[in-house]
Amino acid sequence: MIKKALLLAADSKRLERIIGRSRLTKPLVSRYVAGTTLDEAVAATRELNAKGIDVSLDLLGETVSDLRESADATAAYVDTMHALATGSPDSTVSVKLSQLGIGLDPVVCVGHLKQLLDVGAESGISVEVDMEHSSVGPQTLEAFRSQLPSHPNTRVAIQAAMRRTPEDLCSFSDVKPRIRLVKGAFLETIDKAIVDPAEVTAQYQHLAGWALQNLPDPAFGTHDDSCVELVKATAARLGISKRDFEFQMLYGVRRELQEQLAADGYRVRVYVPFGSRWYPYLMRRMAERPANLMLFLRSVVGD
């Protein structure tokens, strides 16, 4: 119930205006968001790099209302990629196709995605395509698939909670995709998604084992100890090097675990969001970790 309420709140423009204006939320926001500017995001990236941790930068913002906004977002990502190439060449950027205009004009959106992929090929900064709500899920996979032959290093996020995910993965027959396996953080109907947390975890673990055996360079987006340990054990049993897959975690979440995994020789990448549109992102993080809700509420009321 709490998770559903938080996911509904994530889409509330009214709450976003109210909470976004409150300076009292800044301490909590700064834990999970690297700042509002590219310079702040690059500084956070370099701090993580110094600890042996790679980064994927995410420019906050989701569905756009006109194609000019999608062009602006694309240009901002180009600037981000150039900034990363000069000091953090092992970084990636994570893009949401709703931000590139997939809901307005899929052809224009794919053009923006291709532009970023071409910049990535020149700069060495790979692109990761985020998976969003099921309303744009099929279009996201179609756009990703269309660019895969010419840009095979592109990664796409796959949500374990979605019922069609096993079918989606098996549909890649010509080119095996690079994926980031996550549980999923969007409010979905029961016909489209598994809602029981234990079942989602079981599905995640099953798909993680499958990915290690069948896909190149899989990434596992998880903070769940049981999932981390399963990935480690499965990789060891299959004789897969610690450098042939990676763990991905969120900025500000389980920082000690991030550093320990890196110290143990595993590849670790932290998803680092930046920008002014932090509210929907933060609400989804609260939904994933309801224990943080009280901390958030206290920051809002100034307690």
mmCIF file of C-alpha atoms in Angstrom:
data_model
loop_
_atom_site.group_PDB
_atom_site.id
_atom_site.type_symbol
_atom_site.label_atom_id
_atom_site.label_comp_id
_atom_site.label_asym_id
_atom_site.label_seq_id
_atom_site.Cartn_x
_atom_site.Cartn_y
_atom_site.Cartn_z
ATOM 1 C CA MET A 1 0.000 0.000 0.000
ATOM 2 C CA ILE A 2 2.810 2.424 0.904
ATOM 3 C CA LYS A 3 4.673 1.566 -2.296
ATOM 4 C CA LYS A 4 1.561 2.189 -4.411
ATOM 5 C CA ALA A 5 0.936 5.547 -2.711
ATOM 6 C CA LEU A 6 4.516 6.651 -3.322
ATOM 7 C CA LEU A 7 4.406 5.625 -6.969
ATOM 8 C CA LEU A 8 1.170 7.566 -7.421
ATOM 9 C CA ALA A 9 2.790 10.545 -5.693
ATOM 10 C CA ALA A 10 5.696 10.345 -8.144
ATOM 11 C CA ASP A 11 3.320 11.358 -10.943
ATOM 12 C CA SER A 12 1.637 14.198 -9.021
ATOM 13 C CA LYS A 13 2.576 17.576 -10.490
ATOM 14 C CA ARG A 14 0.927 19.337 -7.539
ATOM 15 C CA LEU A 15 3.052 17.513 -4.975
ATOM 16 C CA GLU A 16 6.117 18.082 -7.123
ATOM 17 C CA ARG A 17 5.495 21.850 -7.039
ATOM 18 C CA ILE A 18 4.911 21.893 -3.277
ATOM 19 C CA ILE A 19 7.820 19.691 -2.268
ATOM 20 C CA GLY A 20 10.148 20.998 -4.956
ATOM 21 C CA ARG A 21 9.920 24.516 -3.519
ATOM 22 C CA SER A 22 10.852 23.397 -0.009
ATOM 23 C CA ARG A 23 14.452 24.092 0.905
ATOM 24 C CA LEU A 24 14.034 21.684 3.812
ATOM 25 C CA THR A 25 14.279 18.695 1.477
ATOM 26 C CA LYS A 26 17.764 19.619 0.256
ATOM 27 C CA PRO A 27 19.754 17.407 2.698
ATOM 28 C CA LEU A 28 17.858 14.285 1.661
ATOM 29 C CA VAL A 29 17.836 15.146 -2.027
ATOM 30 C CA SER A 30 21.598 15.685 -1.990
ATOM 31 C CA ARG A 31 22.072 12.136 -0.724
ATOM 32 C CA TYR A 32 20.386 10.625 -3.774
ATOM 33 C CA VAL A 33 20.952 13.313 -6.439
ATOM 34 C CA ALA A 34 24.425 14.548 -7.378
ATOM 35 C CA GLY A 35 23.355 18.156 -7.918
ATOM 36 C CA THR A 36 21.528 20.287 -10.432
ATOM 37 C CA THR A 37 24.432 21.056 -12.782
ATOM 38 C CA LEU A 38 26.705 19.033 -15.027
ATOM 39 C CA ASP A 39 29.759 20.309 -13.141
ATOM 40 C CA GLU A 40 28.346 18.890 -9.901
ATOM 41 C CA ALA A 41 27.605 15.567 -11.574
ATOM 42 C CA VAL A 42 31.119 15.351 -13.005
ATOM 43 C CA ALA A 43 32.583 16.103 -9.570
ATOM 44 C CA ALA A 44 30.519 13.276 -8.052
ATOM 45 C CA THR A 45 31.677 11.006 -10.866
ATOM 46 C CA ARG A 46 35.324 11.685 -10.132
ATOM 47 C CA GLU A 47 34.829 11.021 -6.422
ATOM 48 C CA LEU A 48 33.377 7.613 -7.225
ATOM 49 C CA ASN A 49 36.064 6.891 -9.816
ATOM 50 C CA ALA A 50 38.692 7.509 -7.141
ATOM 51 C CA LYS A 51 37.159 4.590 -5.210
ATOM 52 C CA GLY A 52 37.345 2.277 -8.211
ATOM 53 C CA ILE A 53 33.666 2.706 -9.074
ATOM 54 C CA ASP A 54 32.355 3.535 -12.546
ATOM 55 C CA VAL A 55 29.364 5.788 -13.192
ATOM 56 C CA SER A 56 26.321 6.125 -15.419
ATOM 57 C CA LEU A 57 25.042 9.701 -15.475
ATOM 58 C CA ASP A 58 21.295 10.307 -15.716
ATOM 59 C CA LEU A 59 19.889 13.719 -16.618
ATOM 60 C CA LEU A 60 16.708 13.906 -14.550
ATOM 61 C CA GLY A 61 13.478 14.408 -16.432
ATOM 62 C CA GLU A 62 10.883 12.134 -17.962
ATOM 63 C CA THR A 63 8.022 12.646 -20.421
ATOM 64 C CA VAL A 64 8.365 15.828 -22.473
ATOM 65 C CA SER A 65 5.452 17.947 -23.664
ATOM 66 C CA ASP A 66 6.933 19.057 -26.990
ATOM 67 C CA LEU A 67 9.723 18.047 -29.338
ATOM 68 C CA ARG A 68 11.776 21.117 -28.513
ATOM 69 C CA GLU A 69 12.206 19.753 -24.997
ATOM 70 C CA SER A 70 13.373 16.428 -26.416
ATOM 71 C CA ALA A 71 15.930 18.213 -28.594
ATOM 72 C CA ASP A 72 17.149 20.182 -25.578
ATOM 73 C CA ALA A 73 17.527 16.968 -23.564
ATOM 74 C CA THR A 74 19.478 15.369 -26.400
ATOM 75 C CA ALA A 75 21.808 18.368 -26.586
ATOM 76 C CA ALA A 76 22.322 18.232 -22.820
ATOM 77 C CA TYR A 77 23.272 14.574 -23.078
ATOM 78 C CA VAL A 78 25.775 15.362 -25.829
ATOM 79 C CA ASP A 79 27.409 17.912 -23.518
ATOM 80 C CA THR A 80 27.409 15.333 -20.722
ATOM 81 C CA MET A 81 29.118 12.732 -22.895
ATOM 82 C CA HIS A 82 31.823 15.142 -23.976
ATOM 83 C CA ALA A 83 32.441 16.155 -20.361
ATOM 84 C CA LEU A 84 32.783 12.517 -19.295
ATOM 85 C CA ALA A 85 35.087 11.630 -22.174
ATOM 86 C CA THR A 86 37.768 14.036 -20.970
ATOM 87 C CA GLY A 87 38.091 12.709 -17.423
ATOM 88 C CA SER A 88 36.003 9.566 -16.907
ATOM 89 C CA PRO A 89 36.220 7.525 -20.122
ATOM 90 C CA ASP A 90 34.740 4.359 -18.580
ATOM 91 C CA SER A 91 31.492 6.151 -17.754
ATOM 92 C CA THR A 92 28.153 5.762 -19.523
ATOM 93 C CA VAL A 93 24.997 7.833 -19.785
ATOM 94 C CA SER A 94 21.519 6.493 -19.044
ATOM 95 C CA VAL A 95 18.733 7.892 -21.197
ATOM 96 C CA LYS A 96 14.950 7.666 -20.959
ATOM 97 C CA LEU A 97 13.244 7.548 -24.329
ATOM 98 C CA SER A 98 10.214 9.391 -22.942
ATOM 99 C CA GLN A 99 12.617 12.292 -22.419
ATOM 100 C CA LEU A 100 13.744 11.987 -26.042
ATOM 101 C CA GLY A 101 10.156 12.229 -27.281
ATOM 102 C CA ILE A 102 9.008 8.654 -27.853
ATOM 103 C CA GLY A 103 5.498 9.554 -26.712
ATOM 104 C CA LEU A 104 5.268 12.392 -29.241
ATOM 105 C CA ASP A 105 7.052 11.112 -32.331
ATOM 106 C CA PRO A 106 8.857 7.738 -32.237
ATOM 107 C CA VAL A 107 10.765 8.529 -35.435
ATOM 108 C CA VAL A 108 12.169 11.754 -33.973
ATOM 109 C CA CYS A 109 12.970 9.912 -30.748
ATOM 110 C CA VAL A 110 14.952 7.224 -32.556
ATOM 111 C CA GLY A 111 16.788 9.998 -34.390
ATOM 112 C CA HIS A 112 17.782 11.534 -31.059
ATOM 113 C CA LEU A 113 18.879 8.131 -29.767
ATOM 114 C CA LYS A 114 20.975 7.520 -32.882
ATOM 115 C CA GLN A 115 22.602 10.925 -32.436
ATOM 116 C CA LEU A 116 23.638 9.986 -28.901
ATOM 117 C CA LEU A 117 24.872 6.575 -30.002
ATOM 118 C CA ASP A 118 26.967 8.175 -32.749
ATOM 119 C CA VAL A 119 28.454 10.629 -30.242
ATOM 120 C CA GLY A 120 29.138 7.686 -27.959
ATOM 121 C CA ALA A 121 30.970 5.814 -30.707
ATOM 122 C CA GLU A 122 33.202 8.851 -31.253
ATOM 123 C CA SER A 123 33.761 9.717 -27.584
ATOM 124 C CA GLY A 124 33.932 6.233 -26.072
ATOM 125 C CA ILE A 125 31.001 6.938 -23.747
ATOM 126 C CA SER A 126 28.427 4.166 -24.076
ATOM 127 C CA VAL A 127 24.676 4.705 -23.849
ATOM 128 C CA GLU A 128 22.329 2.764 -21.566
ATOM 129 C CA VAL A 129 18.616 2.892 -22.353
ATOM 130 C CA ASP A 130 16.425 2.997 -19.257
ATOM 131 C CA MET A 131 13.227 0.982 -19.188
ATOM 132 C CA GLU A 132 10.160 2.942 -18.104
ATOM 133 C CA HIS A 133 6.455 2.247 -17.674
ATOM 134 C CA SER A 134 4.879 -0.526 -19.758
ATOM 135 C CA SER A 135 3.043 2.139 -21.787
ATOM 136 C CA VAL A 136 6.348 2.815 -23.580
ATOM 137 C CA GLY A 137 8.068 -0.522 -22.930
ATOM 138 C CA PRO A 138 7.505 -2.172 -26.338
ATOM 139 C CA GLN A 139 8.470 1.021 -28.186
ATOM 140 C CA THR A 140 11.617 1.297 -26.067
ATOM 141 C CA LEU A 141 12.706 -2.235 -26.951
ATOM 142 C CA GLU A 142 11.891 -1.644 -30.617
ATOM 143 C CA ALA A 143 14.005 1.524 -30.680
ATOM 144 C CA PHE A 144 16.869 -0.250 -28.897
ATOM 145 C CA ARG A 145 16.643 -3.220 -31.249
ATOM 146 C CA SER A 146 16.732 -0.961 -34.319
ATOM 147 C CA GLN A 147 20.107 0.477 -33.288
ATOM 148 C CA LEU A 148 21.697 -2.712 -31.969
ATOM 149 C CA PRO A 149 23.333 -3.919 -35.231
ATOM 150 C CA SER A 150 25.342 -0.708 -35.645
ATOM 151 C CA HIS A 151 25.826 -0.013 -31.931
ATOM 152 C CA PRO A 152 26.174 -3.403 -30.175
ATOM 153 C CA ASN A 153 27.707 -1.889 -27.025
ATOM 154 C CA THR A 154 24.420 -0.192 -26.147
ATOM 155 C CA ARG A 155 22.774 -1.546 -23.002
ATOM 156 C CA VAL A 156 19.056 -1.685 -22.200
ATOM 157 C CA ALA A 157 17.411 -2.033 -18.797
ATOM 158 C CA ILE A 158 15.109 -5.020 -18.359
ATOM 159 C CA GLN A 159 12.580 -5.211 -15.514
ATOM 160 C CA ALA A 160 12.265 -8.564 -13.751
ATOM 161 C CA ALA A 161 8.796 -7.645 -12.465
ATOM 162 C CA MET A 162 7.276 -7.509 -15.940
ATOM 163 C CA ARG A 163 5.527 -10.706 -16.984
ATOM 164 C CA ARG A 164 6.651 -10.413 -20.606
ATOM 165 C CA THR A 165 10.350 -10.048 -19.770
ATOM 166 C CA PRO A 166 11.348 -13.705 -20.386
ATOM 167 C CA GLU A 167 9.635 -13.536 -23.776
ATOM 168 C CA ASP A 168 11.328 -10.210 -24.556
ATOM 169 C CA LEU A 169 14.759 -11.635 -23.778
ATOM 170 C CA CYS A 170 14.211 -14.726 -25.909
ATOM 171 C CA SER A 171 13.125 -12.520 -28.826
ATOM 172 C CA PHE A 172 16.699 -11.316 -29.378
ATOM 173 C CA SER A 173 17.876 -13.974 -31.812
ATOM 174 C CA ASP A 174 20.302 -12.188 -34.154
ATOM 175 C CA VAL A 175 22.346 -10.134 -31.694
ATOM 176 C CA LYS A 176 22.602 -10.951 -28.012
ATOM 177 C CA PRO A 177 21.889 -7.716 -26.112
ATOM 178 C CA ARG A 178 23.781 -6.189 -23.241
ATOM 179 C CA ILE A 179 21.260 -5.693 -20.458
ATOM 180 C CA ARG A 180 20.908 -4.115 -17.043
ATOM 181 C CA LEU A 181 18.599 -6.366 -15.031
ATOM 182 C CA VAL A 182 16.502 -4.456 -12.470
ATOM 183 C CA LYS A 183 13.418 -5.325 -10.462
ATOM 184 C CA GLY A 184 11.267 -2.397 -11.687
ATOM 185 C CA ALA A 185 10.024 0.794 -10.044
ATOM 186 C CA PHE A 186 6.804 1.728 -11.836
ATOM 187 C CA LEU A 187 3.165 1.282 -10.878
ATOM 188 C CA GLU A 188 1.785 -1.445 -13.147
ATOM 189 C CA THR A 189 -1.426 -3.452 -13.370
ATOM 190 C CA ILE A 190 -1.389 -7.055 -12.180
ATOM 191 C CA ASP A 191 -1.874 -8.414 -15.697
ATOM 192 C CA LYS A 192 1.392 -6.795 -16.778
ATOM 193 C CA ALA A 193 3.572 -7.127 -13.692
ATOM 194 C CA ILE A 194 4.293 -9.401 -10.762
ATOM 195 C CA VAL A 195 3.314 -7.521 -7.618
ATOM 196 C CA ASP A 196 4.426 -9.876 -4.836
ATOM 197 C CA PRO A 197 7.959 -8.810 -3.736
ATOM 198 C CA ALA A 198 9.094 -12.387 -3.085
ATOM 199 C CA GLU A 199 7.971 -13.458 -6.552
ATOM 200 C CA VAL A 200 9.766 -10.498 -8.124
ATOM 201 C CA THR A 201 12.965 -11.469 -6.306
ATOM 202 C CA ALA A 202 12.611 -15.075 -7.467
ATOM 203 C CA GLN A 203 12.102 -13.915 -11.056
ATOM 204 C CA TYR A 204 15.109 -11.605 -10.763
ATOM 205 C CA GLN A 205 17.327 -14.413 -9.513
ATOM 206 C CA HIS A 206 16.173 -16.777 -12.262
ATOM 207 C CA LEU A 207 16.839 -14.172 -14.961
ATOM 208 C CA ALA A 208 20.199 -13.270 -13.423
ATOM 209 C CA GLY A 209 21.371 -16.862 -13.743
ATOM 210 C CA TRP A 210 20.079 -17.016 -17.309
ATOM 211 C CA ALA A 211 21.827 -13.762 -18.235
ATOM 212 C CA LEU A 212 25.172 -14.928 -16.867
ATOM 213 C CA GLN A 213 24.971 -18.055 -19.002
ATOM 214 C CA ASN A 214 23.616 -16.518 -22.194
ATOM 215 C CA LEU A 215 24.360 -12.803 -22.542
ATOM 216 C CA PRO A 216 27.537 -10.726 -22.945
ATOM 217 C CA ASP A 217 28.650 -8.441 -20.122
ATOM 218 C CA PRO A 218 25.386 -8.425 -18.122
ATOM 219 C CA ALA A 219 24.793 -5.769 -15.467
ATOM 220 C CA PHE A 220 22.797 -6.432 -12.320
ATOM 221 C CA GLY A 221 21.012 -3.449 -10.822
ATOM 222 C CA THR A 222 20.276 -4.508 -7.261
ATOM 223 C CA HIS A 223 20.822 -3.616 -3.613
ATOM 224 C CA ASP A 224 19.318 -6.907 -2.430
ATOM 225 C CA ASP A 225 21.880 -9.014 -0.555
ATOM 226 C CA SER A 226 20.282 -12.270 -1.703
ATOM 227 C CA CYS A 227 20.493 -11.201 -5.344
ATOM 228 C CA VAL A 228 24.076 -9.975 -4.996
ATOM 229 C CA GLU A 229 25.145 -13.252 -3.410
ATOM 230 C CA LEU A 230 23.344 -15.320 -6.042
ATOM 231 C CA VAL A 231 25.079 -13.445 -8.851
ATOM 232 C CA LYS A 232 28.472 -13.873 -7.188
ATOM 233 C CA ALA A 233 27.934 -17.586 -6.542
ATOM 234 C CA THR A 234 26.555 -18.304 -10.020
ATOM 235 C CA ALA A 235 29.419 -16.478 -11.721
ATOM 236 C CA ALA A 236 31.959 -18.390 -9.635
ATOM 237 C CA ARG A 237 30.287 -21.730 -10.408
ATOM 238 C CA LEU A 238 30.284 -20.963 -14.139
ATOM 239 C CA GLY A 239 33.898 -19.790 -14.081
ATOM 240 C CA ILE A 240 32.956 -16.258 -15.121
ATOM 241 C CA SER A 241 35.502 -13.580 -14.251
ATOM 242 C CA LYS A 242 34.532 -10.810 -11.831
ATOM 243 C CA ARG A 243 35.345 -8.379 -14.649
ATOM 244 C CA ASP A 244 32.938 -9.952 -17.160
ATOM 245 C CA PHE A 245 29.787 -8.588 -15.521
ATOM 246 C CA GLU A 246 28.979 -5.684 -13.254
ATOM 247 C CA PHE A 247 26.834 -4.660 -10.344
ATOM 248 C CA GLN A 248 24.920 -1.410 -10.715
ATOM 249 C CA MET A 249 23.578 0.540 -7.764
ATOM 250 C CA LEU A 250 21.983 3.905 -7.128
ATOM 251 C CA TYR A 251 23.816 6.994 -5.961
ATOM 252 C CA GLY A 252 23.537 7.288 -2.189
ATOM 253 C CA VAL A 253 22.157 3.779 -1.639
ATOM 254 C CA ARG A 254 24.254 1.156 0.188
ATOM 255 C CA ARG A 255 27.490 3.027 -0.364
ATOM 256 C CA GLU A 256 29.434 0.656 1.878
ATOM 257 C CA LEU A 257 28.364 -2.325 -0.233
ATOM 258 C CA GLN A 258 29.360 -0.507 -3.419
ATOM 259 C CA GLU A 259 32.843 0.113 -2.068
ATOM 260 C CA GLN A 260 33.217 -3.414 -0.674
ATOM 261 C CA LEU A 261 32.292 -5.037 -3.973
ATOM 262 C CA ALA A 262 34.778 -2.812 -5.802
ATOM 263 C CA ALA A 263 37.464 -3.650 -3.238
ATOM 264 C CA ASP A 264 36.730 -7.351 -3.778
ATOM 265 C CA GLY A 265 37.493 -6.978 -7.471
ATOM 266 C CA TYR A 266 33.990 -6.771 -8.918
ATOM 267 C CA ARG A 267 33.030 -4.146 -11.455
ATOM 268 C CA VAL A 268 30.632 -1.663 -9.880
ATOM 269 C CA ARG A 269 28.775 1.150 -11.615
ATOM 270 C CA VAL A 270 26.710 3.752 -9.775
ATOM 271 C CA TYR A 271 23.687 5.359 -11.419
ATOM 272 C CA VAL A 272 24.203 9.075 -10.737
ATOM 273 C CA PRO A 273 21.213 11.371 -11.393
ATOM 274 C CA PHE A 274 21.541 15.134 -11.687
ATOM 275 C CA GLY A 275 19.300 18.040 -12.629
ATOM 276 C CA SER A 276 16.371 19.980 -11.219
ATOM 277 C CA ARG A 277 13.629 17.386 -11.944
ATOM 278 C CA TRP A 278 14.499 15.231 -8.941
ATOM 279 C CA TYR A 279 11.014 14.784 -7.451
ATOM 280 C CA PRO A 280 9.662 11.799 -9.511
ATOM 281 C CA TYR A 281 13.010 10.053 -9.212
ATOM 282 C CA LEU A 282 13.131 10.484 -5.442
ATOM 283 C CA MET A 283 9.568 9.240 -4.977
ATOM 284 C CA ARG A 284 10.404 6.047 -6.850
ATOM 285 C CA ARG A 285 13.450 5.549 -4.661
ATOM 286 C CA MET A 286 11.219 5.927 -1.605
ATOM 287 C CA ALA A 287 8.858 3.334 -3.077
ATOM 288 C CA GLU A 288 11.740 0.915 -3.515
ATOM 289 C CA ARG A 289 12.970 1.524 0.032
ATOM 290 C CA PRO A 290 9.991 2.539 2.223
ATOM 291 C CA ALA A 291 12.295 2.715 5.257
ATOM 292 C CA ASN A 292 13.513 6.024 3.836
ATOM 293 C CA LEU A 293 10.008 7.495 3.886
ATOM 294 C CA MET A 294 10.150 8.728 7.478
ATOM 295 C CA LEU A 295 13.485 10.411 6.826
ATOM 296 C CA PHE A 296 11.966 12.140 3.817
ATOM 297 C CA LEU A 297 8.831 13.283 5.684
ATOM 298 C CA ARG A 298 10.912 14.683 8.520
ATOM 299 C CA SER A 299 12.954 16.682 6.045
ATOM 300 C CA VAL A 300 9.787 18.129 4.487
ATOM 301 C CA VAL A 301 8.322 19.330 7.799
ATOM 302 C CA GLY A 302 11.681 20.379 9.180
ATOM 303 C CA ASP A 303 11.594 18.038 12.168
#
